[in-house]
Amino acid sequence: MTDNVNNKQEILEKYREAGKILKVVRDEAVEMVRVGNSLLKVAEFVENRTTELGGGPAFPCNISRNEEAAHATPTAGDTDIFGKDMVKLDLGVHIDGYIADSAVTVDLSRNSDILKAAEEALSAAINLARPGITTGKIGAAIDDSIRSYGLSPIINLTGHGLSQYEAHDEPSVPNKRVDGGVILREGDVFAIEPFATDGAGVIHDGSWAEIYSLIRKKPVRMPAVRNILKQVEEYRGLPFAKRWLESDKLEFSLIQLAKAGILQSYPVLLEIEGGLVAQAEHTIVITQNGCEIITK
Ligand code: MN
Ligand code: MN
C-alpha cells in the first residue's frame, strides 16, 4: 500500500473509533432522559463519559426540547428538568479531530409520528447513499418520507460534510427537494440529519446562545478577555459551551470576543410556529457500493 492509502485507512479507523465511543455514550445517555431528570446531569454525563472512553467532545452535548430544533445546551448550574418533552440529544465525539456526529430523539411527549418521520427519512437517505448519487436526490428522499406523514421537514437545516476539526464542512445535505446538488464520492464522510415537525418547517435564531466557537485568532488587550481566549483555543475551533469556561467576567468577555469577530455564537434554533421538532442523525462514510454508518 502507498502512504496515501495507509493514511486514508488510518483516518477511517479514527472515524470508526469516534463512532464506537459515541454509540456507547448515546445509548447510556438515552436511558437518563426521563421526566424529572436533570438536563445538566445528562449533558455532563455525555461529555465526561466521552473523555473517559478516550474521545473528545466534538461539541457540547445538545439537549433541545420541543420547538427547539438544535443548539440548546444547559447553562452552568442549570436546574431544568425534563417534562413531557420531545427531546433531541445531539452528540459529537472526535478522535484527533475526526468527528462522529449523531442525534436521537427521545419522545416523552407522545407524538411518536414526528419521531418516526425523522427516523424513516434518515433510513431512506442512508439507503440511497452511494458513489454517484447527488445530495439533491438524498434531500428529495428526506422530503418525501417526512411529507408522507403529513409533516414538514425543516428546510433551513441541513446535513453536512465532516473533516478534521471541522464539524460543519461542505457540502451541505439538504432536507428538502433541490435540483442538482453535489455528487457523493467514495471516502466522503457526511452527517445526514433530517428534522421533522408539525410546524411550518422553518427555524429562526432564538435570542440566547450557550454555544460558541473560535473562528479567527486576533490579539486582545484586556486580561480577562485574553484569559477566555486562552481557554477557548484549547478546542481548536470546535464548538464549546459557555459552562465549560471559568471567569468572573465570562459574559463580558464573550461579548467582546464575538464583537471582535473572534468568536461565533450559535443561538438556539427555534421552529417559527412553535412546532414540535424531532431529529435523527448518523455519520456515514461512502463506500464502493453504498455507505458505512459509523454511529450505528
Ligand atoms: Mn449533530
Ligand atoms: Mn450534524
Coordinates of N, CA and C and ligand atoms in Angstrom, one line a residue, residues 59 90-91 101-103 160 193 279 281, ligand 1:
F59 N -18.4 18.8 20.2 CA -19.2 19.9 20.5 C -19.9 19.6 21.8
D90 N -28.1 15.5 20.8 CA -27.2 15.5 19.7 C -25.8 15.5 20.2
L91 N -25.0 14.5 19.8 CA -23.7 14.2 20.4 C -22.6 14.2 19.3
D101 N -20.9 12.3 14.5 CA -21.9 13.2 14.9 C -23.3 12.4 14.8
S102 N -24.0 12.4 15.8 CA -25.2 11.6 15.8 C -26.3 12.2 16.8
A103 N -27.5 12.1 16.4 CA -28.6 12.6 17.2 C -29.7 11.6 17.3
H160 N -24.3 17.7 6.6 CA -23.1 18.4 6.2 C -21.9 17.4 6.1
E193 N -29.0 14.5 8.6 CA -29.8 14.8 9.8 C -31.1 15.4 9.5
Q279 N -35.5 14.9 15.4 CA -34.3 14.9 14.6 C -33.8 13.4 14.7
E281 N -30.1 11.5 13.3 CA -28.8 11.8 12.6 C -27.8 10.7 12.8
Ligands
MN1 MN -25.4 16.5 15.3

